[in-house]
Amino acid sequence: MIEARRLTKTFRDKQRGEIRATDNLSFRVAPGQIYGLLGANGAGKTTTLRLLATLLKPTSGTATVAGFDIATAPEKDRANVGFLAASTALYGRLTAREMIAYFGRLNGLAEAEIRARTKRLSEEFDMHGFLDRRCDVFSTGMKQKTSIARMLIHDPAVMIFDEPTLGLDVMAARAIVRFVRECKGRGKTVIYSTHVMSEVEKLCDTIGIIHGGRLLAEGTLAELRVRYGEADMEEIFVKAVGGEDRR
Amino acid sequence: MNRHNIITVYVKELKHSLRDRRTLLSMIIIPTFVIPALTYGVGKIATKVIAEAREETPVVMLLPGGDSPGVVAALLRSRTMKIVPASANYRQLISDKKIRAAVKLPAGFEAGLKAGTAESVLILYYEGELKSSLAAGELDRFFRDLRDQTVKARLAEHQLPASLIKPFEVKRENVAPPEKVGGNLIGGLVPYLIIILCFTGAMYPAMDLTAGEKERGTMETLLCSPVARGDLVLGKFLMVLTGSLSAMLLALTSMGIMLFVMGALMTGAGGGRAAGVAVAAAQAHSASATLPSIDPDGILGVMALVLPVAVLFSAILFTVSLFAKSYREAQSYVAPMTFIVILPAAVGLLPGIDLNVRLALVPLLNLSLVCKEMLSGVWHWSYIALIFGSSCVYAGAALALAVKMFNREDVIFRA
Ligand SMILES: Nc1ncnc2c1ncn2[C@@H]1O[C@H](COP(=O)(O)OP(=O)(O)OP(=O)(O)O)[C@@H](O)[C@H]1O
Ligand SMILES: [Mg+2]
């Protein structure tokens, strides 16, 4: 379960002054649901997700993630969150097995538990061929599988994905999408950010359109179609953010 | 603070660092092999240069002195100088090192000597140039002898005793134990090396574990784990400290072994305390009797005092590198810091600066000075306590700052 209440984050920038990266965001994501955060570059997606993963502290407002308040129990929050972003990399000089085990230990798992889970994950994602090779020589696909195993090692209830398909080819992107859908099947609470319209169409139970840090529209795909009188997600998005030239 | 988490982070960082060529180089290879080899090489070259200069017979030009045949003949007889005839561009020749010095006899010098009206003899040389100074020294000695003989002859002439102009003699005797001599000779150099090594050993891990992680995108991954930020800092900091201390200890051990072997070779059987620890490689002429040795307790004292300084370096390097977004940016911050470290360490090498309460509070300089004392067997316990205490305070403050900065999102996620 994720519940954001008037979540606001401002950055101070020397040139641009005060930036409201997220502005009074409120939304809920129930277990077994995928919430899609759809927004253009600089819309505030990464900031929102980093707030939920307690990598950043909110300027005002708050959120509870898996029942823990991000402000008062950040460590318990993170213990229940799996976070995957295009920017979360692997340690190049560790092997995939060492990388997964490291995050198992950081999450307080016992060694036997880590071994058992690594075995299960490596079977699930077919990692046997490269489990004991160093991450810096991996192909993008291997890196992706290892990262997913890293995020799953502590079996988190809440999964946060920040543009996980960024820079991936079609097959790799499809694999991610399939995996996210499986998470939903296992009853995880999933929040997924992207700027790719087709992904939200295929994947998300609820879609939140974010622009300039504010949530401009929210609803299921069907609801949004009715509200904006458009079938195509891209048209809906453009209408929601107020036209072509509003950036 | 969770010990399990700190150790987990530390062990992983250690493993990860030992697989990095740059860190390996600065932490292990350079201190173990390159630093001792360099010290040995420099010592060897210095010894050789000085020995060569002493062996060379300096070429000295004699400027017009035709009316003093006796003095000229004596000069030509000298085995310690090679006299060449005058030429007009003698100044240039000295600068060009074609001749080492020149000597100008005043007109009618020899006649003046007899009559008792001699004027001054002029020695021309190039100050600061070793071989030229040695040549000037030879000329000096020659004319001092000549003066002594002249005085003696005059005294004899007037039938006066030789003791008339030398009513008493002055002698010197060294009371410092051999440690003291050794301590002062290399006592300045050892702390200097230790300070530099502690710094360079911490440099690469500090940059790699902070800016390097940000650059490679693993920092964000790490921050997703439930481990408290403070524990992450401490685990990482311990790794940086390991780099610092291992560089220092490896270099000291390696140099100790090298000097022990050399000492054993030079003193024959060697043995005992004399060859115990560290001997200046460059001490060619004083090596004749016993090698100057330094107090082994001093080495232990130095290590104890270096510990808080290593903590200080590690924490500061960690904090500074943390601000950088990339390894390169971190390098551009850290490189100028090297000078800030070298300067006070080098001031400790200067002779004549002694510890006082105010200097005991100046970080690095205090270490450098007290190490010099300890290595020469002098233990000013009140200063040692003051220096250890103040260093610990500085180190604690730096570590607290590192934790604080790591908790600041505008440092970790700098736009
Ligand atoms: N650490 C920071 N300091 C200053 N400004 C920041 C910082 N992080 C983000 N911003 C600004 O906040 C706004 C929202 O950024 P954010 O990264 O959340 O957007 P995004 O939707 O993830 O965009 P993208 O599609 O480019 O990833 C942008 O204007 C960005 O420049
Ligand atoms: Mg983003």
XYZ file of C-alpha atoms and ligand atoms in Angstrom:
694
model
C 0.000 0.000 0.000
C 1.232 3.475 -0.890
C -0.524 6.581 0.265
C 0.829 10.025 -0.654
C -0.702 13.072 1.003
C 0.045 16.527 -0.410
C 3.599 15.443 -1.122
C 5.693 18.491 -2.023
C 9.382 18.823 -2.790
C 11.149 22.032 -3.714
C 14.751 22.295 -4.835
C 16.836 25.399 -4.688
C 18.783 25.980 -7.850
C 21.292 28.795 -8.337
C 20.136 29.679 -11.847
C 16.483 28.691 -11.814
C 15.679 29.679 -8.261
C 13.089 27.605 -6.423
C 11.865 24.540 -8.301
C 8.682 22.751 -7.260
C 9.612 19.289 -8.455
C 6.473 17.798 -6.907
C 3.581 19.966 -5.883
C 0.893 18.718 -3.489
C 0.769 15.192 -4.869
C -1.874 12.931 -3.348
C -2.584 9.413 -4.560
C -3.069 5.828 -3.336
C -1.900 2.517 -4.647
C -3.464 -0.650 -3.256
C -1.734 -4.055 -3.100
C -2.085 -6.002 -6.357
C -2.344 -2.754 -8.286
C -0.062 -0.968 -10.718
C -0.098 2.817 -10.611
C 1.395 4.472 -13.691
C 3.017 7.855 -13.296
C 3.045 9.347 -16.774
C 4.995 12.505 -17.426
C 7.408 14.291 -19.754
C 11.030 15.087 -18.961
C 11.302 17.111 -15.785
C 7.683 16.439 -14.810
C 8.718 15.250 -11.352
C 8.470 11.455 -11.704
C 11.900 10.620 -10.341
C 11.481 13.063 -7.484
C 8.148 11.510 -6.496
C 9.545 7.995 -6.504
C 12.690 9.013 -4.624
C 10.461 10.576 -1.979
C 8.552 7.298 -1.641
C 11.834 5.366 -1.363
C 13.048 7.942 1.226
C 16.085 8.843 -0.844
C 14.831 12.418 -0.556
C 12.941 14.104 2.241
C 9.740 15.973 1.411
C 9.543 19.735 1.897
C 5.964 19.317 3.045
C 3.273 16.677 2.999
C 4.003 13.032 3.654
C 3.369 9.496 2.541
C 3.066 6.064 4.041
C 4.624 3.129 2.274
C 3.737 -0.389 3.443
C 2.319 1.244 6.526
C 5.431 3.208 7.450
C 5.659 6.966 7.346
C 8.460 8.152 5.079
C 9.398 10.903 7.509
C 9.406 8.999 10.786
C 10.364 5.453 9.740
C 12.510 5.742 6.606
C 14.551 2.606 7.322
C 11.457 0.430 7.839
C 10.009 1.958 4.696
C 13.079 0.980 2.654
C 13.054 -2.524 4.116
C 9.689 -3.013 2.437
C 10.507 -1.335 -0.856
C 12.168 -2.650 -3.977
C 13.496 0.252 -6.037
C 14.591 -0.046 -9.629
C 15.523 2.888 -11.823
C 17.487 3.377 -14.977
C 19.983 5.099 -12.696
C 20.396 2.304 -10.116
C 23.505 0.503 -11.314
C 25.392 -2.621 -10.221
C 28.838 -2.788 -8.625
C 31.046 -3.568 -11.593
C 33.704 -5.376 -9.602
C 31.270 -7.713 -7.859
C 29.802 -10.819 -9.434
C 26.041 -11.067 -9.815
C 25.951 -13.506 -6.905
C 27.990 -11.182 -4.677
C 25.829 -8.231 -5.661
C 22.609 -10.037 -4.745
C 24.115 -11.403 -1.525
C 25.332 -7.944 -0.516
C 21.827 -6.533 -0.718
C 20.508 -9.585 1.094
C 22.890 -8.844 3.973
C 22.063 -5.149 3.934
C 18.444 -6.209 4.328
C 19.339 -8.317 7.316
C 18.801 -11.746 5.763
C 20.674 -14.765 7.104
C 23.283 -16.391 4.863
C 21.259 -19.581 4.367
C 18.234 -17.530 3.395
C 20.341 -15.522 0.937
C 21.643 -18.715 -0.670
C 18.182 -20.188 -1.004
C 16.677 -17.027 -2.467
C 19.580 -16.453 -4.852
C 19.084 -19.979 -6.132
C 15.382 -19.422 -6.631
C 15.858 -16.037 -8.338
C 18.611 -17.294 -10.615
C 16.343 -20.135 -11.741
C 13.417 -17.818 -12.244
C 15.431 -15.385 -14.367
C 17.730 -17.953 -15.940
C 20.905 -16.437 -14.540
C 23.046 -19.567 -14.174
C 25.312 -18.729 -17.080
C 26.588 -15.508 -15.537
C 25.869 -15.695 -11.818
C 29.565 -15.878 -10.960
C 30.833 -13.388 -13.489
C 31.622 -9.770 -12.760
C 28.855 -7.273 -13.487
C 31.086 -4.922 -15.505
C 31.216 -7.374 -18.400
C 27.455 -7.973 -18.520
C 25.193 -7.284 -21.449
C 22.256 -4.958 -20.793
C 19.968 -7.946 -20.413
C 22.180 -9.597 -17.811
C 22.465 -6.344 -15.907
C 18.714 -5.983 -15.945
C 18.151 -9.490 -14.582
C 20.740 -8.974 -11.871
C 19.179 -5.649 -10.897
C 15.773 -7.255 -10.635
C 17.176 -10.039 -8.486
C 18.848 -7.369 -6.336
C 15.532 -5.571 -5.842
C 13.690 -8.796 -5.037
C 16.136 -10.442 -2.652
C 14.285 -9.184 0.446
C 10.875 -9.901 -1.070
C 9.511 -6.359 -0.688
C 5.786 -5.646 -0.567
C 6.099 -2.399 -2.509
C 7.840 -2.155 -5.849
C 8.942 1.170 -7.295
C 10.034 1.373 -10.926
C 11.433 4.596 -12.359
C 11.508 4.403 -16.153
C 12.937 0.877 -15.977
C 12.784 0.402 -19.750
C 14.824 3.505 -20.542
C 17.455 2.703 -23.124
C 16.424 -0.925 -23.525
C 15.596 -2.622 -26.821
C 12.116 -3.961 -27.529
C 12.743 -7.470 -26.211
C 14.390 -6.314 -23.013
C 11.646 -3.732 -22.450
C 8.976 -6.387 -22.953
C 10.685 -8.619 -20.427
C 10.502 -5.836 -17.865
C 6.863 -5.147 -18.600
C 6.097 -8.846 -18.213
C 7.938 -8.924 -14.915
C 6.048 -5.899 -13.581
C 2.795 -7.570 -14.456
C 3.895 -10.667 -12.541
C 4.560 -8.521 -9.483
C 0.960 -7.406 -9.629
C -0.074 -11.034 -9.831
C 1.846 -11.756 -6.642
C -0.094 -9.070 -4.830
C 2.670 -6.442 -4.753
C 1.929 -2.771 -4.619
C 3.521 -1.359 -7.773
C 4.219 2.206 -8.862
C 5.695 2.642 -12.301
C 6.898 5.849 -13.940
C 7.344 6.293 -17.647
C 6.915 8.676 -20.543
C 5.998 5.851 -22.896
C 2.242 5.923 -23.570
C 1.950 2.302 -24.687
C 3.423 1.041 -21.434
C 0.801 2.691 -19.264
C -1.914 1.533 -21.618
C -0.766 -2.080 -21.361
C 0.235 -2.185 -17.749
C -1.415 0.210 -15.382
C -4.604 -0.069 -13.373
C -4.562 3.609 -12.526
C -2.802 6.310 -14.513
C -1.628 9.593 -13.015
C -0.587 12.289 -15.464
C 2.058 14.465 -13.877
C 3.290 17.749 -15.243
C 5.297 20.520 -13.609
C 5.207 18.535 -10.394
C 1.414 18.452 -10.255
C -0.986 15.607 -10.778
C -3.193 16.929 -13.580
C -5.392 13.891 -14.171
C -5.880 10.513 -12.574
C -8.031 7.491 -13.358
C -8.216 4.170 -15.131
C -7.574 4.175 -18.863
C -11.302 3.856 -19.485
C -12.107 6.776 -17.199
C -9.527 9.000 -18.851
C -10.832 8.085 -22.295
C -14.305 9.137 -21.300
C -13.161 12.311 -19.575
C -11.049 13.575 -22.490
C -13.086 12.106 -25.303
C -10.054 10.491 -26.870
C -9.160 6.820 -27.364
C -5.433 7.318 -27.859
C -3.329 7.737 -24.729
C -1.051 10.265 -26.401
C -3.993 12.514 -27.254
C -5.289 12.174 -23.718
C -1.888 13.147 -22.357
C -1.572 16.202 -24.591
C -5.056 17.368 -23.650
C -4.406 16.771 -19.967
C -1.228 18.845 -19.885
C -2.967 21.644 -21.779
C -1.893 21.435 -25.391
C 1.129 20.896 -27.564
C 3.148 23.938 -26.690
C 2.735 23.950 -22.954
C 5.921 22.542 -21.487
C 24.637 2.255 14.907
C 24.428 -1.350 13.810
C 27.708 -3.250 13.931
C 26.551 -5.990 11.578
C 25.656 -3.456 8.901
C 28.876 -1.498 9.278
C 30.911 -4.684 8.931
C 28.839 -5.820 5.934
C 29.502 -2.524 4.156
C 33.172 -2.567 5.126
C 33.772 -6.121 3.929
C 32.084 -5.421 0.620
C 34.066 -2.187 0.121
C 37.300 -3.976 0.958
C 36.596 -6.703 -1.566
C 35.502 -4.198 -4.190
C 38.557 -1.983 -3.612
C 41.035 -4.831 -3.757
C 39.710 -5.545 -7.232
C 40.436 -1.983 -8.357
C 43.798 -1.477 -9.951
C 44.108 2.187 -8.981
C 43.367 1.549 -5.323
C 45.604 -1.486 -5.273
C 48.409 0.581 -6.712
C 48.135 3.420 -4.217
C 47.356 1.199 -1.249
C 49.783 -1.680 -1.702
C 52.132 -1.633 -4.676
C 53.489 1.912 -4.396
C 54.098 1.904 -0.630
C 55.590 -1.587 -0.593
C 57.865 -1.363 -3.579
C 58.086 2.073 -5.124
C 58.571 4.253 -2.036
C 61.435 2.198 -0.541
C 63.067 1.849 -3.954
C 62.795 5.594 -4.460
C 64.197 6.386 -1.016
C 67.025 3.967 -1.609
C 67.695 5.369 -5.070
C 67.761 8.982 -3.923
C 70.032 8.120 -0.993
C 72.335 6.184 -3.264
C 72.568 8.975 -5.813
C 73.172 11.614 -3.144
C 75.945 9.519 -1.598
C 77.531 8.951 -4.962
C 77.381 12.590 -6.025
C 78.989 13.776 -2.808
C 81.691 11.105 -2.940
C 82.491 11.940 -6.542
C 82.703 15.629 -5.836
C 85.101 14.968 -2.990
C 87.296 12.760 -5.114
C 87.540 15.125 -8.039
C 90.613 17.374 -8.107
C 89.154 20.821 -8.720
C 90.477 22.899 -11.580
C 91.475 26.346 -10.287
C 92.576 29.300 -12.362
C 95.432 31.441 -11.148
C 94.983 35.068 -12.125
C 98.160 37.258 -12.697
C 100.696 36.610 -9.991
C 104.011 36.741 -11.881
C 105.659 38.751 -9.154
C 104.961 36.047 -6.532
C 106.882 33.033 -7.879
C 107.182 31.299 -4.498
C 103.435 31.261 -3.818
C 102.703 30.234 -7.409
C 105.153 27.386 -7.196
C 103.556 26.197 -3.950
C 100.117 26.328 -5.572
C 101.345 24.336 -8.552
C 102.767 21.732 -6.211
C 99.382 21.253 -4.528
C 97.948 17.801 -5.041
C 94.424 18.836 -4.095
C 94.064 21.387 -6.868
C 94.852 21.547 -10.537
C 96.085 25.038 -11.419
C 95.483 26.371 -14.929
C 96.856 29.598 -16.452
C 94.812 32.787 -16.504
C 92.315 33.737 -19.157
C 90.163 36.846 -19.297
C 86.700 35.199 -19.182
C 87.272 33.419 -15.851
C 83.876 34.488 -14.471
C 82.123 32.869 -17.388
C 84.286 29.771 -17.063
C 83.255 29.368 -13.411
C 79.583 29.715 -14.320
C 80.017 27.188 -17.103
C 81.743 24.807 -14.660
C 84.807 24.660 -16.919
C 86.848 25.698 -13.899
C 85.665 25.413 -10.296
C 87.222 28.586 -8.843
C 89.793 31.266 -9.492
C 92.241 33.023 -7.252
C 93.605 36.555 -7.663
C 96.868 37.499 -6.002
C 97.412 41.208 -5.411
C 100.398 42.826 -7.141
C 103.591 42.417 -5.169
C 101.962 39.879 -2.855
C 105.123 37.971 -2.014
C 107.172 41.108 -1.492
C 104.408 42.460 0.727
C 104.466 39.264 2.783
C 108.140 39.783 3.511
C 107.688 43.470 4.224
C 104.581 42.825 6.326
C 102.193 44.844 4.131
C 100.333 42.097 2.266
C 96.878 42.919 0.898
C 93.973 40.553 0.522
C 93.832 37.474 -1.704
C 90.585 37.138 -3.657
C 88.920 33.751 -4.173
C 86.214 33.638 -6.837
C 83.648 30.827 -6.729
C 80.019 29.992 -7.416
C 78.014 29.970 -4.205
C 75.672 27.018 -3.755
C 77.527 24.901 -6.286
C 78.963 21.941 -4.375
C 82.120 21.393 -6.433
C 82.888 25.102 -6.631
C 82.517 25.419 -2.861
C 84.839 22.485 -2.355
C 87.462 24.153 -4.614
C 87.095 27.430 -2.713
C 87.549 25.442 0.492
C 90.805 24.031 -0.818
C 92.078 27.497 -1.721
C 91.027 28.746 1.695
C 92.965 25.980 3.381
C 96.037 26.669 1.245
C 96.138 30.348 2.119
C 95.385 29.713 5.784
C 98.389 27.412 5.886
C 100.460 30.036 4.147
C 99.351 32.629 6.717
C 100.126 30.315 9.626
C 103.584 29.662 8.240
C 104.181 33.348 7.714
C 103.110 34.107 11.275
C 105.303 31.331 12.595
C 108.269 32.642 10.642
C 107.715 36.163 11.908
C 107.427 34.953 15.501
C 110.613 32.970 15.103
C 112.269 36.030 13.656
C 111.435 37.993 16.775
C 112.212 34.971 18.961
C 108.704 34.703 20.387
C 106.953 31.404 21.331
C 104.328 29.979 18.924
C 101.748 29.888 21.721
C 101.665 33.668 21.646
C 98.980 33.694 18.980
C 97.261 30.516 20.141
C 96.739 30.894 23.900
C 94.247 27.979 24.064
C 92.557 25.293 21.994
C 88.808 24.600 21.562
C 87.545 21.029 21.242
C 84.086 19.541 20.807
C 82.624 16.278 22.042
C 79.236 14.796 21.110
C 77.114 13.767 24.108
C 73.976 12.813 22.171
C 73.296 9.062 22.103
C 73.433 7.485 18.668
C 69.602 7.525 18.557
C 69.636 11.272 18.865
C 71.971 11.653 15.924
C 70.005 9.217 13.806
C 66.709 10.700 14.965
C 67.635 14.156 13.880
C 69.069 13.047 10.595
C 66.132 10.945 9.486
C 63.693 11.776 12.264
C 62.427 14.611 10.127
C 62.094 12.457 7.053
C 60.179 9.558 8.606
C 57.164 11.580 9.827
C 57.150 13.441 6.537
C 56.899 10.181 4.640
C 54.312 8.799 7.059
C 52.059 11.830 6.672
C 52.250 11.738 2.893
C 51.613 8.002 2.766
C 48.627 8.196 5.100
C 47.182 10.808 2.808
C 47.839 9.154 -0.538
C 46.719 5.778 0.788
C 43.330 7.225 1.696
C 42.986 9.274 -1.470
C 41.887 6.688 -4.004
C 39.487 4.694 -1.833
C 37.924 7.969 -0.659
C 37.259 9.102 -4.210
C 36.188 5.692 -5.416
C 33.724 5.098 -2.579
C 31.993 8.451 -2.955
C 32.279 10.315 -6.251
C 33.116 7.084 -8.057
C 29.903 5.475 -6.790
C 27.836 8.487 -7.759
C 29.353 8.478 -11.212
C 28.688 4.784 -11.746
C 25.157 5.025 -10.355
C 25.679 2.576 -7.515
C 25.245 5.195 -4.809
C 21.530 5.364 -5.454
C 21.292 1.576 -5.394
C 23.076 1.486 -2.064
C 20.870 4.192 -0.589
C 17.798 2.089 -1.402
C 18.886 -0.444 1.205
C 17.365 -0.106 4.675
C 20.769 0.429 6.283
C 20.983 3.756 8.125
C 23.052 6.398 6.377
C 25.367 6.687 9.356
C 26.234 2.994 9.114
C 26.955 3.317 5.413
C 29.344 6.193 6.122
C 31.130 4.293 8.874
C 31.544 1.158 6.768
C 32.916 3.175 3.898
C 35.044 5.311 6.158
C 36.661 2.200 7.659
C 37.680 1.147 4.179
C 39.262 4.543 3.488
C 41.081 4.318 6.817
C 42.301 0.854 5.870
C 43.772 2.318 2.702
C 45.502 5.045 4.660
C 46.965 2.795 7.342
C 47.960 -0.016 5.038
C 49.898 2.353 2.782
C 51.745 3.712 5.796
C 52.412 0.379 7.486
C 53.473 -1.379 4.306
C 55.911 1.375 3.411
C 57.396 1.456 6.903
C 57.741 -2.312 7.076
C 59.222 -2.527 3.639
C 61.694 0.296 4.329
C 62.557 -1.178 7.691
C 63.412 -4.486 6.054
C 65.430 -2.760 3.371
C 67.424 -0.691 5.857
C 67.894 -3.650 8.178
C 69.417 -5.633 5.345
C 71.572 -2.697 4.303
C 72.599 -2.050 7.896
C 73.556 -5.671 8.349
C 75.629 -5.510 5.195
C 77.368 -2.267 6.172
C 78.212 -3.141 9.768
C 79.219 -6.668 8.900
C 77.504 -8.813 11.490
C 75.343 -5.846 12.477
C 73.074 -7.296 15.093
C 71.565 -5.874 18.220
C 69.962 -2.537 18.445
C 72.389 -0.641 16.270
C 71.012 -2.140 13.106
C 67.612 -2.393 14.727
C 65.502 0.012 12.805
C 65.896 2.438 9.982
C 69.205 3.930 9.053
C 69.758 6.893 6.803
C 70.867 5.581 3.484
C 72.750 8.718 2.616
C 75.091 8.678 5.584
C 78.175 7.622 3.695
C 80.756 9.463 5.724
C 79.257 8.976 9.168
C 78.734 5.306 8.456
C 82.370 4.631 9.156
C 82.014 3.687 12.815
C 78.416 2.918 13.744
C 75.307 3.591 11.779
C 73.012 6.117 13.418
C 69.998 4.193 14.570
C 66.629 5.396 15.807
C 64.714 4.433 18.879
C 62.345 1.500 18.156
C 59.992 2.786 20.874
C 59.900 5.989 18.854
C 58.458 4.106 15.911
C 55.665 2.750 18.123
C 54.992 6.231 19.454
C 54.808 7.597 15.940
C 52.296 4.938 14.936
C 50.069 5.705 17.920
C 50.063 9.397 17.104
C 49.538 8.814 13.414
C 46.288 6.932 14.023
C 44.077 9.976 14.700
C 45.729 11.791 11.816
C 44.884 8.902 9.502
C 41.290 9.155 10.744
C 41.363 12.889 10.079
C 42.682 12.433 6.536
C 40.229 9.657 5.744
C 37.245 11.625 6.992
C 38.263 14.835 5.224
C 39.041 13.115 1.942
C 35.744 11.246 2.191
C 33.784 14.441 2.803
C 35.480 16.428 0.065
C 35.108 13.674 -2.524
C 31.483 13.231 -1.542
C 30.682 16.640 -3.020
C 32.029 15.675 -6.416
C 29.782 14.107 -9.021
C 32.552 12.234 -10.755
C 35.934 10.720 -10.044
C 37.583 13.410 -12.131
C 35.876 16.201 -10.274
C 36.962 14.622 -7.000
C 40.539 14.481 -8.235
C 40.472 18.180 -8.985
C 39.447 18.859 -5.366
C 41.861 16.432 -3.803
C 44.993 17.272 -5.806
C 45.404 20.779 -4.329
C 44.867 19.324 -0.863
C 48.099 17.405 -1.294
C 50.003 20.681 -1.017
C 48.143 21.660 2.125
C 49.301 18.374 3.617
C 52.879 18.495 2.367
C 53.532 22.005 3.618
C 53.213 21.523 7.401
C 54.849 18.131 7.073
C 57.784 19.719 5.267
C 58.098 22.546 7.797
C 58.785 19.828 10.353
C 61.853 18.921 8.322
C 63.401 22.339 8.899
C 65.989 22.398 11.642
C 65.544 24.644 14.645
C 61.728 24.560 14.963
C 60.896 23.214 18.396
C 57.584 22.196 19.898
C 55.649 24.610 22.039
C 52.052 24.665 23.221
C 50.820 26.659 20.266
C 52.573 24.505 17.663
C 51.296 21.398 19.463
C 47.788 22.408 18.397
C 48.610 22.853 14.710
C 47.523 19.664 12.965
C 50.215 17.812 10.989
C 52.973 20.210 11.977
C 52.587 19.008 15.568
C 52.855 15.393 14.453
C 55.865 16.112 12.332
C 57.664 17.855 15.200
C 56.810 15.390 17.945
C 57.790 12.450 15.751
C 61.186 13.979 15.233
C 61.580 14.152 19.007
C 60.297 10.663 19.714
C 62.491 9.096 17.076
C 65.512 10.710 18.690
C 64.532 9.338 22.096
C 63.040 12.508 23.586
C 59.630 12.049 25.219
C 57.816 15.228 26.213
C 54.783 13.495 27.653
C 52.719 16.643 28.134
C 53.146 17.608 24.478
C 52.496 14.074 23.340
C 49.251 13.992 25.308
C 48.238 17.410 23.997
C 48.969 16.402 20.406
C 47.181 13.078 20.688
C 44.193 14.737 22.337
C 43.913 17.564 19.847
C 44.359 15.197 16.901
C 41.548 13.023 18.237
C 39.293 16.055 18.534
C 40.044 17.113 14.950
C 39.530 13.551 13.720
C 36.222 13.212 15.568
C 34.997 16.515 14.181
C 35.956 15.516 10.636
C 34.182 12.177 10.962
C 31.059 13.860 12.327
C 31.162 16.213 9.358
C 31.419 13.258 6.969
C 28.297 11.675 8.498
C 26.481 14.983 8.366
C 27.315 15.560 4.709
C 26.306 12.034 3.782
C 22.888 12.760 5.248
C 22.471 15.834 3.110
C 20.511 15.088 -0.025
C 21.834 18.166 -1.840
C 25.320 16.663 -1.489
C 24.357 13.134 -2.502
C 21.932 14.147 -5.270
C 23.681 17.267 -6.484
C 21.997 18.556 -9.625
N 18.740 17.454 -6.974
C 18.082 18.384 -7.657
N 18.420 19.676 -7.503
C 17.768 20.632 -8.183
N 16.762 20.404 -9.031
C 16.374 19.137 -9.229
C 17.016 18.054 -8.554
N 16.425 16.910 -8.940
C 15.453 17.252 -9.816
N 15.413 18.582 -9.989
C 14.475 19.318 -10.840
O 13.177 18.948 -10.459
C 12.359 18.808 -11.603
C 11.758 17.414 -11.646
O 12.790 16.506 -11.901
P 12.580 14.930 -11.991
O 13.915 14.322 -12.154
O 11.767 14.492 -10.839
O 11.749 14.757 -13.315
P 11.433 13.452 -14.151
O 9.990 13.450 -14.387
O 12.008 12.278 -13.503
O 12.156 13.746 -15.508
P 12.970 12.773 -16.502
O 11.989 12.272 -17.481
O 13.933 13.725 -17.124
O 13.588 11.727 -15.689
C 13.209 19.131 -12.799
O 13.005 20.472 -13.157
C 14.619 18.925 -12.283
O 15.488 19.765 -12.979
Mg 13.397 10.787 -14.056
